[in-house]
Backbone as ProteinMPNN parsed JSONL, in Angstrom:
{"seq_chain_A": "XXXXXXXXXXXXXXXXXXXXXXXXXXXXXXXXXXXXXXXXXXXXXXXXXXXXXXXXXXXXXXXXXXXXXXXXXXXXXXXXXXXXXXXXXXXXXXXXXXXXXXXXXXXXXXXXXXXXXXXXXXXXXXXXXXXXXXXXXXXXXXXXXXXXXXXXXXXXXXXXXXXXXXXXXXXXXXXXXXXXXXXXXXXXXXXXXXXXXXXXXXXXXX", "coords_chain_A": {"N_chain_A": [[-10.281, 15.327, 0.616], [-7.935, 15.172, -2.012], [-4.522, 14.952, -1.836], [-1.801, 15.849, -3.747], [1.077, 13.753, -4.439], [4.507, 14.137, -4.48], [7.827, 13.505, -5.65], [10.946, 14.746, -5.543], [14.036, 15.063, -7.22], [14.966, 12.697, -6.091], [17.07, 10.51, -4.186], [18.486, 7.389, -3.379], [20.491, 5.512, -1.252], [21.731, 2.355, -0.34], [23.385, 0.173, 1.684], [25.884, 1.214, 0.997], [25.599, 1.45, -1.674], [24.437, 3.18, -4.42], [21.109, 3.261, -5.275], [19.22, 4.488, -6.862], [18.923, 7.808, -8.455], [18.207, 11.318, -8.685], [15.467, 11.02, -9.092], [12.233, 11.741, -10.325], [8.884, 12.222, -9.547], [5.332, 12.423, -9.845], [2.184, 12.199, -8.418], [-1.132, 12.234, -8.798], [-4.757, 12.94, -8.327], [-6.629, 10.125, -9.162], [-4.552, 8.749, -10.316], [-2.615, 5.744, -10.84], [0.371, 4.341, -10.071], [2.734, 2.099, -11.082], [5.523, 0.738, -9.741], [8.342, -0.581, -11.28], [11.098, -2.823, -12.07], [14.361, -4.479, -12.03], [15.24, -7.127, -9.599], [16.562, -5.84, -6.596], [16.732, -3.184, -7.425], [15.591, -1.233, -6.052], [12.87, -0.928, -5.54], [11.065, -1.45, -3.292], [12.441, 0.135, -1.415], [11.92, 2.744, -2.609], [9.082, 2.794, -2.264], [8.997, 2.891, 0.528], [10.285, 5.272, 1.037], [8.453, 7.041, -0.094], [6.332, 6.65, 1.572], [7.252, 7.721, 3.828], [8.678, 6.175, 5.585], [11.349, 5.948, 5.476], [14.29, 7.901, 5.076], [15.359, 9.926, 2.418], [18.474, 9.824, 0.507], [19.12, 11.99, -0.894], [17.257, 14.743, -2.088], [13.605, 15.304, -1.912], [10.421, 14.392, -0.543], [7.108, 15.336, -1.143], [3.87, 16.076, 0.057], [0.874, 17.252, -0.844], [2.228, 19.579, -1.481], [3.765, 20.143, 0.797], [6.448, 19.064, 3.094], [6.72, 15.57, 3.608], [7.181, 14.57, 6.096], [5.622, 14.027, 9.218], [3.135, 13.878, 8.083], [2.068, 11.332, 7.99], [-0.408, 10.227, 8.549], [-1.931, 10.849, 6.445], [-1.773, 8.971, 4.478], [-2.081, 5.592, 3.376], [-0.29, 2.724, 4.153], [0.585, -0.54, 3.179], [2.669, -3.032, 3.538], [4.983, -5.508, 2.222], [4.985, -7.695, 3.928], [2.311, -8.941, 5.952], [1.693, -7.368, 8.198], [0.31, -7.622, 10.511], [-0.746, -8.533, 13.875], [-0.144, -11.577, 15.293], [-1.362, -12.713, 17.612], [-3.654, -11.327, 17.961], [-7.154, -11.057, 17.015], [-8.813, -10.999, 13.803], [-10.645, -8.898, 13.74], [-9.713, -7.373, 15.96], [-7.168, -6.671, 15.104], [-7.787, -5.022, 12.876], [-9.212, -2.955, 14.173], [-7.15, -1.802, 15.773], [-5.39, -0.997, 13.714], [-6.947, 0.824, 12.279], [-7.029, 2.838, 14.057], [-4.89, 4.364, 13.494], [-5.516, 5.969, 11.47], [-8.462, 6.564, 10.538], [-11.187, 6.197, 12.689], [-13.031, 3.163, 12.891], [-16.186, 1.541, 13.251], [-17.456, -1.477, 14.767], [-19.257, -2.731, 13.045], [-18.611, -1.692, 10.56], [-16.057, -2.807, 10.273], [-16.622, -5.5, 10.298], [-18.11, -5.719, 7.934], [-16.043, -4.999, 6.128], [-14.302, -7.216, 6.468], [-16.013, -9.136, 5.467], [-16.133, -8.344, 2.872], [-13.607, -9.113, 1.862], [-13.781, -11.834, 1.94], [-13.776, -12.976, 4.464], [-15.877, -13.571, 6.169], [-17.201, -14.773, 9.204], [-14.715, -15.222, 10.29], [-14.065, -13.287, 12.012], [-13.509, -13.246, 14.813], [-11.403, -14.843, 15.077], [-8.121, -15.847, 16.081], [-5.273, -14.473, 14.475], [-3.032, -16.046, 14.105], [-3.924, -18.552, 13.472], [-4.823, -18.39, 10.972], [-4.457, -18.975, 7.393], [-1.705, -18.039, 5.055], [-2.777, -16.636, 2.998], [-5.239, -15.813, 3.98], [-4.39, -14.171, 6.093], [-3.202, -12.086, 4.589], [-5.569, -11.071, 3.422], [-6.757, -10.105, 5.697], [-5.173, -7.825, 6.216], [-5.632, -6.403, 3.752], [-8.197, -5.783, 4.013], [-8.306, -3.268, 5.162], [-8.387, -1.622, 3.012], [-11.042, -1.406, 2.446], [-12.243, 0.085, 4.318], [-12.802, 3.343, 5.926], [-10.271, 5.512, 4.845], [-7.185, 7.322, 4.078], [-6.835, 8.92, 0.785], [-4.577, 8.226, -0.608], [-2.799, 5.323, -1.383], [-0.194, 3.25, -0.651], [1.34, 0.471, -1.609], [3.033, -2.555, -1.236], [3.761, -5.235, -3.139], [0.826, -6.263, -3.026], [-0.602, -8.383, -3.923], [0.351, -10.728, -3.1], [0.105, -14.117, -1.971], [-2.555, -14.338, -2.596], [-5.379, -15.954, -3.884], [-6.759, -16.762, -7.186], [-9.327, -15.587, -7.457], [-9.208, -13.703, -5.4], [-7.165, -12.063, -6.336], [-8.286, -11.002, -8.721], [-10.488, -9.617, -7.539], [-9.054, -7.706, -5.965], [-7.641, -6.317, -7.94], [-9.782, -4.998, -9.363], [-10.849, -3.426, -7.322], [-8.742, -1.656, -6.668], [-8.5, -0.238, -9.075], [-11.085, 0.902, -9.156], [-10.971, 2.499, -7.057], [-9.027, 4.429, -7.941], [-10.422, 5.553, -10.106], [-12.447, 6.862, -8.813], [-11.035, 8.991, -7.863], [-8.974, 8.433, -6.038], [-5.564, 7.578, -5.227], [-2.983, 5.414, -6.194], [0.142, 3.846, -5.442], [2.253, 1.231, -6.29], [4.047, -1.834, -6.018], [4.428, -4.815, -7.87], [4.681, -8.222, -8.87], [2.863, -9.36, -10.313], [0.961, -9.475, -13.345], [-0.933, -6.796, -14.196], [-4.379, -6.81, -15.145], [-6.45, -5.209, -15.019], [-6.673, -1.84, -15.33], [-6.768, 1.464, -14.364], [-7.657, 4.592, -15.992], [-5.704, 6.446, -15.34], [-3.386, 5.015, -15.178], [0.192, 4.321, -15.071], [3.518, 3.221, -15.686], [6.497, 3.218, -13.781], [9.751, 2.709, -14.432], [12.445, 1.708, -12.647], [14.875, 1.296, -13.727], [15.463, 3.327, -15.441], [16.283, 5.269, -13.712], [18.575, 4.503, -12.57], [21.628, 4.688, -10.747]], "CA_chain_A": [[-9.521, 16.089, -0.363], [-6.745, 14.389, -2.496], [-3.327, 15.753, -1.809], [-0.828, 15.298, -4.692], [2.394, 13.299, -3.911], [5.65, 14.444, -5.364], [9.179, 13.175, -5.304], [11.836, 15.718, -6.227], [15.466, 14.799, -7.206], [15.13, 11.718, -5.069], [18.123, 9.557, -4.346], [18.479, 6.408, -2.399], [21.635, 4.738, -1.155], [21.642, 1.266, 0.62], [24.633, -0.632, 1.937], [27.01, 1.845, 0.329], [25.347, 1.367, -3.07], [23.268, 4.036, -4.882], [20.091, 2.443, -6.069], [18.655, 5.459, -7.892], [19.103, 9.234, -8.046], [17.511, 12.328, -9.494], [14.118, 10.561, -9.586], [11.098, 12.732, -10.273], [7.625, 11.509, -9.616], [4.149, 13.215, -9.404], [0.991, 11.386, -8.355], [-2.363, 13.099, -8.46], [-6.016, 12.276, -8.201], [-6.925, 9.13, -10.296], [-3.339, 7.994, -10.783], [-2.046, 4.525, -10.35], [1.766, 4.252, -10.572], [3.375, 0.791, -10.739], [6.958, 0.81, -9.744], [8.905, -1.794, -11.749], [12.59, -2.818, -12.199], [14.85, -5.799, -11.572], [15.46, -7.286, -8.197], [17.664, -4.978, -6.104], [16.776, -1.862, -8.089], [15.105, -0.251, -5.109], [11.419, -0.719, -5.598], [10.484, -1.394, -1.983], [12.96, 1.309, -0.899], [11.176, 3.856, -3.062], [7.87, 2.969, -1.659], [9.184, 3.257, 1.93], [10.535, 6.686, 0.959], [7.146, 7.752, -0.409], [5.428, 6.477, 2.788], [7.8, 8.383, 5.027], [9.314, 5.171, 6.528], [12.808, 6.034, 5.269], [14.748, 9.285, 4.671], [16.177, 9.87, 1.144], [19.849, 10.23, 0.517], [19.004, 13.31, -1.458], [15.935, 15.134, -2.656], [12.492, 15.364, -0.92], [8.969, 13.943, -0.871], [6.028, 16.412, -0.743], [2.438, 15.719, 0.031], [0.053, 18.558, -0.834], [3.198, 20.693, -1.486], [4.497, 20.208, 2.046], [7.263, 17.924, 3.374], [5.916, 14.49, 3.999], [7.371, 14.318, 7.587], [4.515, 14.418, 10.012], [1.829, 13.626, 7.455], [1.849, 9.968, 7.747], [-1.77, 9.847, 8.68], [-2.549, 11.216, 5.147], [-1.551, 7.939, 3.456], [-2.202, 4.286, 3.852], [0.842, 1.873, 3.706], [0.524, -1.957, 3.382], [3.947, -3.633, 3.129], [5.081, -6.85, 1.685], [4.454, -8.53, 5.146], [0.865, -8.566, 6.222], [1.675, -6.281, 9.173], [-0.84, -7.783, 11.476], [-0.312, -9.213, 15.069], [-0.686, -12.977, 15.277], [-2.103, -12.991, 18.713], [-4.919, -10.648, 17.918], [-8.153, -11.563, 16.058], [-8.956, -10.146, 12.608], [-11.301, -7.657, 14.15], [-8.876, -6.624, 16.804], [-6.035, -6.037, 14.246], [-8.331, -3.853, 12.116], [-9.523, -1.933, 15.121], [-5.918, -1.193, 16.026], [-4.881, -0.376, 12.502], [-7.804, 1.934, 11.928], [-6.817, 3.961, 14.932], [-3.863, 5.144, 13.004], [-6.023, 6.886, 10.446], [-9.821, 6.927, 10.762], [-11.848, 5.159, 13.48], [-14.087, 2.472, 12.212], [-16.865, 0.849, 14.293], [-17.475, -2.936, 14.635], [-20.098, -3.085, 11.853], [-17.76, -1.367, 9.354], [-14.913, -3.732, 10.246], [-17.129, -6.846, 9.906], [-18.358, -5.5, 6.52], [-14.789, -5.101, 5.384], [-13.873, -8.554, 6.403], [-16.829, -9.849, 4.553], [-15.696, -7.965, 1.486], [-12.407, -9.837, 1.44], [-14.05, -13.175, 2.047], [-13.477, -13.569, 5.767], [-17.02, -13.633, 7.051], [-17.034, -15.912, 10.088], [-13.329, -15.302, 10.895], [-13.832, -11.961, 12.685], [-13.033, -13.384, 16.092], [-10.354, -15.92, 15.03], [-6.773, -15.272, 16.188], [-4.651, -14.524, 13.145], [-1.99, -17.051, 13.931], [-4.538, -19.783, 13.04], [-5.222, -18.28, 9.607], [-3.379, -19.182, 6.283], [-0.965, -16.824, 4.665], [-3.664, -15.847, 2.173], [-6.222, -15.205, 4.879], [-3.73, -13.1, 6.819], [-3.112, -11.023, 3.648], [-6.866, -10.606, 3.3], [-7.004, -9.16, 6.859], [-4.446, -6.566, 5.966], [-6.148, -5.731, 2.646], [-9.583, -5.304, 4.503], [-8.202, -1.883, 5.436], [-8.767, -0.84, 1.814], [-12.546, -1.336, 2.415], [-12.592, 0.943, 5.492], [-12.429, 4.72, 5.78], [-8.82, 5.578, 4.803], [-6.779, 8.4, 3.144], [-7.018, 8.611, -0.565], [-3.303, 7.761, -1.123], [-2.473, 4.071, -0.946], [1.124, 2.782, -1.064], [1.173, -0.948, -1.492], [4.188, -3.308, -1.674], [3.327, -6.607, -3.424], [-0.34, -6.417, -2.33], [-1.257, -9.623, -4.43], [1.1, -11.919, -2.499], [-0.588, -15.138, -1.303], [-3.952, -14.307, -2.85], [-5.816, -16.868, -4.92], [-7.172, -16.122, -8.461], [-10.476, -14.729, -7.157], [-8.737, -12.552, -4.606], [-6.371, -11.16, -7.227], [-9.248, -10.218, -9.531], [-11.204, -8.677, -6.785], [-8.247, -6.594, -5.592], [-7.411, -5.506, -9.095], [-11.003, -4.205, -9.559], [-10.988, -2.482, -6.174], [-7.764, -0.601, -6.848], [-8.953, 0.517, -10.29], [-12.258, 1.63, -8.802], [-10.39, 3.597, -6.106], [-8.473, 5.544, -8.796], [-11.575, 6.11, -10.963], [-13.083, 7.746, -7.892], [-10.201, 10.125, -7.492], [-7.921, 8.133, -5.195], [-4.156, 7.361, -5.724], [-2.289, 4.092, -5.785], [1.465, 3.543, -5.894], [2.443, -0.138, -5.905], [4.931, -2.795, -6.742], [3.817, -6.175, -8.071], [5.223, -9.156, -9.935], [1.616, -9.78, -11.042], [0.567, -8.582, -14.519], [-2.298, -6.243, -13.999], [-5.309, -6.926, -16.288], [-7.445, -4.06, -14.915], [-5.899, -0.555, -15.15], [-7.447, 2.75, -14.52], [-7.228, 5.505, -16.989], [-4.55, 7.116, -14.933], [-2.271, 4.07, -14.897], [1.394, 4.335, -15.751], [4.609, 2.419, -15.133], [7.803, 3.879, -13.561], [10.763, 1.682, -14.371], [13.599, 2.252, -11.93], [16.115, 1.148, -14.519], [15.707, 4.676, -15.992], [16.806, 6.223, -12.724], [19.639, 3.831, -11.85], [22.802, 5.528, -10.557]], "C_chain_A": [[-8.224, 15.265, -0.742], [-5.585, 15.276, -2.625], [-2.297, 15.175, -2.82], [0.508, 14.921, -3.949], [3.425, 13.642, -4.974], [6.897, 14.049, -4.775], [10.036, 14.062, -6.166], [13.369, 15.395, -6.129], [15.743, 13.781, -6.176], [16.266, 10.828, -5.336], [18.109, 8.622, -3.135], [19.745, 5.529, -2.421], [21.391, 3.607, -0.07], [22.821, 0.499, 0.577], [25.707, -0.099, 0.975], [26.805, 1.764, -1.257], [24.187, 2.326, -3.489], [22.305, 3.354, -5.739], [19.478, 3.257, -7.14], [18.948, 6.828, -7.432], [18.389, 10.053, -9.116], [16.126, 11.897, -9.979], [13.136, 11.617, -9.287], [9.765, 11.888, -10.435], [6.451, 12.394, -9.154], [2.957, 12.333, -9.445], [-0.132, 12.223, -7.929], [-3.626, 12.211, -8.486], [-6.263, 11.315, -9.359], [-5.726, 8.335, -10.769], [-3.09, 6.683, -10.031], [-0.681, 4.361, -10.912], [2.337, 2.93, -10.11], [4.863, 1.027, -10.848], [7.619, -0.565, -10.157], [10.444, -1.657, -11.77], [13.022, -4.127, -11.704], [14.968, -5.875, -10.103], [16.695, -6.377, -7.732], [17.787, -3.506, -6.721], [16.246, -0.781, -7.204], [13.621, 0.009, -5.058], [10.741, -0.546, -4.145], [11.077, -0.047, -1.278], [12.222, 2.594, -1.311], [9.858, 3.953, -2.4], [7.994, 3.414, -0.159], [9.499, 4.781, 2.048], [9.299, 7.489, 0.822], [6.2, 7.604, 0.779], [5.975, 7.196, 4.038], [8.483, 7.425, 6.058], [10.8, 5.214, 6.424], [13.063, 7.507, 4.896], [15.532, 9.165, 3.437], [17.618, 10.321, 1.321], [19.998, 11.664, -0.007], [17.567, 13.551, -1.996], [14.854, 15.127, -1.54], [11.217, 14.768, -1.472], [8.032, 14.907, -0.292], [4.713, 15.737, -0.859], [1.593, 16.931, 0.155], [1.03, 19.775, -0.876], [3.972, 20.847, -0.25], [5.321, 18.946, 2.382], [6.437, 16.846, 4.035], [5.994, 14.21, 5.543], [6.208, 14.927, 8.367], [3.152, 14.341, 9.398], [1.507, 12.191, 7.178], [0.477, 9.5, 7.834], [-2.568, 10.182, 7.457], [-2.4, 10.203, 4.105], [-1.777, 6.562, 4.087], [-1.077, 3.316, 3.246], [0.531, 0.43, 4.132], [1.775, -2.529, 2.741], [3.821, -4.999, 2.614], [4.649, -7.834, 2.78], [3.095, -8.009, 5.369], [0.752, -7.502, 7.263], [0.665, -6.459, 10.165], [-0.2, -8.618, 12.718], [-1.019, -10.586, 15.138], [-1.657, -13.227, 16.426], [-3.482, -12.306, 18.795], [-5.882, -11.275, 16.835], [-8.117, -10.59, 14.817], [-9.542, -8.805, 13.015], [-10.396, -6.729, 15.052], [-7.733, -5.908, 16.057], [-6.608, -4.919, 13.452], [-8.642, -2.729, 12.964], [-8.228, -1.138, 15.469], [-5.318, -0.499, 14.886], [-5.66, 0.876, 12.099], [-7.506, 3.123, 12.856], [-5.694, 4.808, 14.457], [-4.357, 6.113, 12.062], [-7.447, 7.358, 10.806], [-10.465, 5.775, 11.63], [-12.909, 4.463, 12.642], [-14.78, 1.554, 13.35], [-16.925, -0.665, 13.846], [-18.204, -3.315, 13.332], [-19.235, -2.813, 10.633], [-16.63, -2.381, 9.147], [-15.455, -5.118, 9.816], [-17.495, -6.746, 8.406], [-17.134, -5.601, 5.651], [-14.212, -6.452, 5.393], [-14.7, -9.471, 5.528], [-16.547, -9.606, 3.197], [-14.526, -8.715, 0.955], [-12.569, -11.353, 1.649], [-13.741, -13.796, 3.396], [-14.611, -13.497, 6.746], [-17.005, -14.963, 7.882], [-15.658, -16.032, 10.694], [-13.04, -14.028, 11.675], [-13.153, -12.172, 14.045], [-11.941, -14.496, 16.2], [-8.95, -15.323, 15.141], [-5.992, -15.497, 14.899], [-3.595, -15.583, 12.977], [-2.534, -18.411, 13.398], [-4.875, -19.645, 11.504], [-4.063, -18.581, 8.633], [-2.72, -17.819, 5.913], [-1.952, -15.929, 3.728], [-4.66, -15.134, 2.923], [-5.629, -14.027, 5.653], [-3.519, -11.774, 5.86], [-4.42, -10.377, 3.449], [-7.243, -9.637, 4.528], [-6.334, -7.845, 6.689], [-5.111, -5.837, 4.84], [-7.61, -5.269, 3.008], [-9.543, -3.805, 4.842], [-8.541, -1.012, 4.212], [-10.283, -0.729, 1.619], [-13.061, -0.589, 3.628], [-12.232, 2.365, 5.147], [-10.887, 4.913, 5.829], [-8.471, 6.84, 3.888], [-6.834, 7.979, 1.706], [-5.687, 8.096, -1.213], [-2.958, 6.4, -0.526], [-1.216, 3.654, -1.51], [1.226, 1.292, -0.719], [2.436, -1.765, -2.094], [3.734, -4.761, -1.915], [2.016, -6.922, -2.744], [-1.027, -7.866, -2.791], [-0.673, -10.911, -3.878], [0.107, -12.809, -1.733], [-2.141, -15.183, -1.615], [-4.204, -15.401, -3.959], [-6.373, -16.099, -6.113], [-8.367, -15.172, -8.193], [-10.113, -13.483, -6.331], [-7.98, -11.509, -5.395], [-7.362, -10.324, -8.097], [-9.971, -9.242, -8.752], [-10.411, -7.424, -6.375], [-7.886, -5.637, -6.764], [-8.591, -4.477, -9.391], [-11.136, -3.103, -8.509], [-9.957, -1.372, -6.299], [-8.094, 0.347, -8.023], [-10.061, 1.38, -9.919], [-11.835, 2.805, -7.944], [-9.779, 4.779, -6.888], [-9.5, 6.249, -9.598], [-12.375, 7.057, -10.085], [-12.32, 8.864, -7.406], [-9.08, 9.769, -6.496], [-6.616, 7.927, -5.913], [-3.644, 6.102, -5.29], [-0.905, 4.155, -6.264], [1.776, 2.182, -5.359], [3.548, -0.769, -6.63], [4.167, -4.105, -6.832], [4.493, -6.976, -9.085], [4.038, -9.647, -10.774], [1.314, -8.829, -12.262], [-0.825, -8.103, -14.371], [-3.161, -6.36, -15.317], [-6.355, -5.88, -16.286], [-6.645, -2.84, -14.599], [-6.741, 0.576, -15.315], [-6.94, 3.646, -15.618], [-5.879, 6.211, -16.659], [-3.326, 6.26, -14.577], [-0.953, 4.433, -15.689], [2.474, 3.545, -14.951], [5.821, 3.317, -14.971], [8.855, 2.8, -13.405], [12.015, 2.27, -13.755], [14.936, 2.132, -12.714], [16.443, 2.496, -15.152], [16.265, 5.624, -14.984], [18.065, 5.681, -12.085], [20.915, 4.79, -11.779], [24.027, 5.016, -11.437]], "O_chain_A": [[-7.536, 14.746, 0.137], [-5.596, 16.235, -3.396], [-1.972, 13.996, -2.678], [0.977, 15.603, -3.038], [3.224, 13.457, -6.174], [7.104, 14.193, -3.57], [9.865, 14.118, -7.384], [13.923, 15.458, -5.032], [16.692, 13.952, -5.411], [16.492, 10.398, -6.467], [17.764, 9.021, -2.022], [20.054, 4.89, -3.427], [20.887, 3.917, 1.01], [23.283, 0.159, -0.513], [26.344, -0.858, 0.245], [27.742, 1.99, -2.024], [23.089, 2.248, -2.937], [22.64, 2.903, -6.834], [19.235, 2.758, -8.238], [19.192, 7.075, -6.251], [18.039, 9.602, -10.207], [15.653, 12.291, -11.045], [13.139, 12.281, -8.25], [9.612, 11.029, -11.303], [6.586, 13.066, -8.131], [2.721, 11.727, -10.491], [-0.124, 12.845, -6.866], [-3.585, 10.99, -8.635], [-6.094, 11.736, -10.503], [-5.859, 7.372, -11.525], [-3.31, 6.542, -8.828], [-0.539, 4.248, -12.129], [2.421, 2.658, -8.912], [5.385, 1.45, -11.879], [7.458, -1.565, -9.457], [11.007, -0.587, -11.536], [12.265, -4.849, -11.057], [14.829, -4.875, -9.399], [17.686, -6.229, -8.446], [18.767, -2.783, -6.542], [16.387, 0.409, -7.488], [13.177, 1.054, -4.583], [9.977, 0.387, -3.898], [10.343, 0.735, -0.675], [11.931, 3.438, -0.463], [9.471, 5.045, -1.983], [7.19, 4.208, 0.329], [9.067, 5.462, 2.977], [9.097, 8.487, 1.514], [5.312, 8.442, 0.933], [5.339, 7.284, 5.089], [8.803, 7.798, 7.187], [11.481, 4.567, 7.22], [12.165, 8.231, 4.467], [16.392, 8.284, 3.403], [17.921, 11.12, 2.207], [20.884, 12.417, 0.399], [16.822, 12.619, -2.298], [15.179, 14.961, -0.364], [10.994, 14.667, -2.678], [8.115, 15.271, 0.881], [4.472, 14.929, -1.756], [1.604, 17.586, 1.198], [0.704, 20.851, -0.376], [4.857, 21.703, -0.246], [4.923, 17.85, 1.987], [5.586, 17.112, 4.884], [5.058, 13.713, 6.169], [5.855, 16.098, 8.229], [2.143, 14.666, 10.024], [0.767, 11.868, 6.249], [0.153, 8.461, 7.258], [-3.754, 9.857, 7.388], [-2.804, 10.424, 2.963], [-1.649, 6.443, 5.306], [-0.966, 3.144, 2.032], [0.244, 0.186, 5.304], [1.913, -2.506, 1.518], [2.743, -5.591, 2.561], [3.938, -8.783, 2.45], [2.745, -6.871, 5.057], [-0.227, -6.756, 7.236], [0.152, -5.46, 10.669], [0.796, -9.315, 12.523], [-2.24, -10.721, 15.057], [-2.676, -13.89, 16.233], [-4.337, -12.678, 19.598], [-5.434, -11.925, 15.89], [-7.475, -9.54, 14.834], [-9.018, -7.74, 12.688], [-10.355, -5.509, 14.894], [-7.391, -4.755, 16.324], [-5.947, -3.886, 13.347], [-8.385, -1.591, 12.572], [-8.25, 0.093, 15.448], [-4.744, 0.572, 15.086], [-5.083, 1.86, 11.635], [-7.71, 4.276, 12.476], [-5.528, 5.915, 14.97], [-3.652, 7.093, 11.824], [-7.605, 8.459, 11.333], [-10.306, 4.589, 11.342], [-13.583, 5.072, 11.812], [-14.13, 0.944, 14.198], [-16.515, -1.038, 12.747], [-17.728, -4.187, 12.606], [-19.151, -3.664, 9.748], [-16.297, -2.757, 8.023], [-14.798, -5.822, 9.049], [-17.181, -7.682, 7.67], [-17.162, -6.204, 4.578], [-13.645, -6.854, 4.377], [-14.203, -10.429, 4.936], [-16.675, -10.501, 2.362], [-14.425, -8.949, -0.25], [-11.586, -12.086, 1.544], [-13.474, -14.995, 3.485], [-14.413, -13.383, 7.956], [-16.83, -16.062, 7.355], [-15.452, -16.887, 11.555], [-11.882, -13.729, 11.965], [-12.3, -11.368, 14.419], [-11.632, -14.989, 17.285], [-8.608, -14.405, 14.395], [-6.044, -16.576, 14.308], [-3.282, -15.986, 11.857], [-1.78, -19.277, 12.952], [-5.169, -20.639, 10.839], [-2.886, -18.467, 8.976], [-3.086, -16.728, 6.35], [-1.907, -14.698, 3.724], [-4.965, -13.98, 2.621], [-6.292, -13.007, 5.844], [-3.643, -10.626, 6.287], [-4.434, -9.155, 3.306], [-7.896, -8.602, 4.393], [-6.925, -6.815, 7.012], [-5.169, -4.612, 4.953], [-8.157, -4.416, 2.309], [-10.575, -3.135, 4.824], [-8.922, 0.151, 4.341], [-10.743, -0.027, 0.718], [-14.256, -0.653, 3.915], [-11.467, 2.611, 4.215], [-10.269, 4.492, 6.807], [-9.283, 7.32, 3.098], [-6.877, 6.782, 1.42], [-5.744, 7.564, -2.322], [-2.83, 6.287, 0.693], [-1.07, 3.663, -2.732], [1.19, 0.954, 0.464], [2.787, -1.637, -3.267], [3.357, -5.442, -0.962], [2.03, -7.815, -1.897], [-1.885, -8.402, -2.09], [-1.144, -12.013, -4.156], [-0.662, -12.295, -0.92], [-2.897, -15.937, -1.001], [-3.354, -15.686, -4.802], [-6.452, -14.872, -6.051], [-8.368, -14.045, -8.689], [-10.635, -12.388, -6.541], [-8.103, -10.301, -5.192], [-7.258, -9.1, -8.173], [-10.107, -8.099, -9.191], [-10.907, -6.297, -6.402], [-7.831, -4.414, -6.632], [-8.368, -3.289, -9.624], [-11.505, -1.972, -8.826], [-10.296, -0.216, -6.047], [-7.966, 1.567, -7.923], [-10.052, 2.548, -10.309], [-12.295, 3.935, -8.107], [-9.981, 5.946, -6.551], [-9.434, 7.469, -9.748], [-12.949, 8.008, -10.615], [-12.824, 9.66, -6.614], [-8.303, 10.647, -6.12], [-6.568, 8.093, -7.132], [-3.824, 5.707, -4.137], [-0.709, 4.494, -7.431], [1.616, 1.926, -4.165], [3.957, -0.332, -7.706], [3.363, -4.439, -5.961], [4.867, -6.436, -10.126], [4.219, -10.273, -11.819], [1.408, -7.604, -12.18], [-1.784, -8.875, -14.409], [-2.699, -6.046, -16.415], [-7.051, -5.631, -17.27], [-5.95, -2.853, -13.583], [-7.417, 0.69, -16.337], [-5.837, 3.427, -16.118], [-5.067, 6.515, -17.534], [-2.417, 6.654, -13.846], [-1.029, 4.809, -16.858], [2.343, 3.267, -13.759], [6.16, 4.083, -15.872], [8.88, 2.071, -12.413], [12.582, 3.227, -14.283], [15.941, 2.769, -12.397], [17.619, 2.782, -15.38], [16.697, 6.715, -15.358], [18.596, 6.296, -11.16], [21.164, 5.575, -12.694], [25.105, 5.611, -11.4]]}, "name": "protein", "num_of_chains": 1, "seq": "XXXXXXXXXXXXXXXXXXXXXXXXXXXXXXXXXXXXXXXXXXXXXXXXXXXXXXXXXXXXXXXXXXXXXXXXXXXXXXXXXXXXXXXXXXXXXXXXXXXXXXXXXXXXXXXXXXXXXXXXXXXXXXXXXXXXXXXXXXXXXXXXXXXXXXXXXXXXXXXXXXXXXXXXXXXXXXXXXXXXXXXXXXXXXXXXXXXXXXXXXXXXXX"}
């Protein structure tokens, strides 16, 4: 079941500076929302608010009409950093990360790693992988059972041209199947689902 995400009268202050205020946002099944704006406008802060990793200065975030607090398992967050543990293998990292949402068996994890071009790297410690390969380990979560709401901060970082094209197509397909994506990216998207729209934080600056 796809639960709609809503931000109501949201405000965010960082380091005694109001980044944005009175922000309204609604994300439903099939939507892809790209958060844009100049550096320092609060793009990552907004994503962290929507993921429940920060508390707003004012306003609230609702998921399925209920406060987001306590519903973290209903969304998938991948931050600007890969968010994986260097000493663990690719398989071990995904096993641990999947435990936060939906259990995935070894076969499913290996298929996900193959989908992102990491066949043969399942048992390799992640500290030996390149930055692009580490990013692919994190993105393999998008090929495993997961909540329908994906919140992604610069997901195309360190990917080569083929990886970028594959991820674009996968995100669009997720939305076309009723999923939801909220993301930031400096990459110009060439594949956009019907439910795509841009939210420019300049319009909500304090």
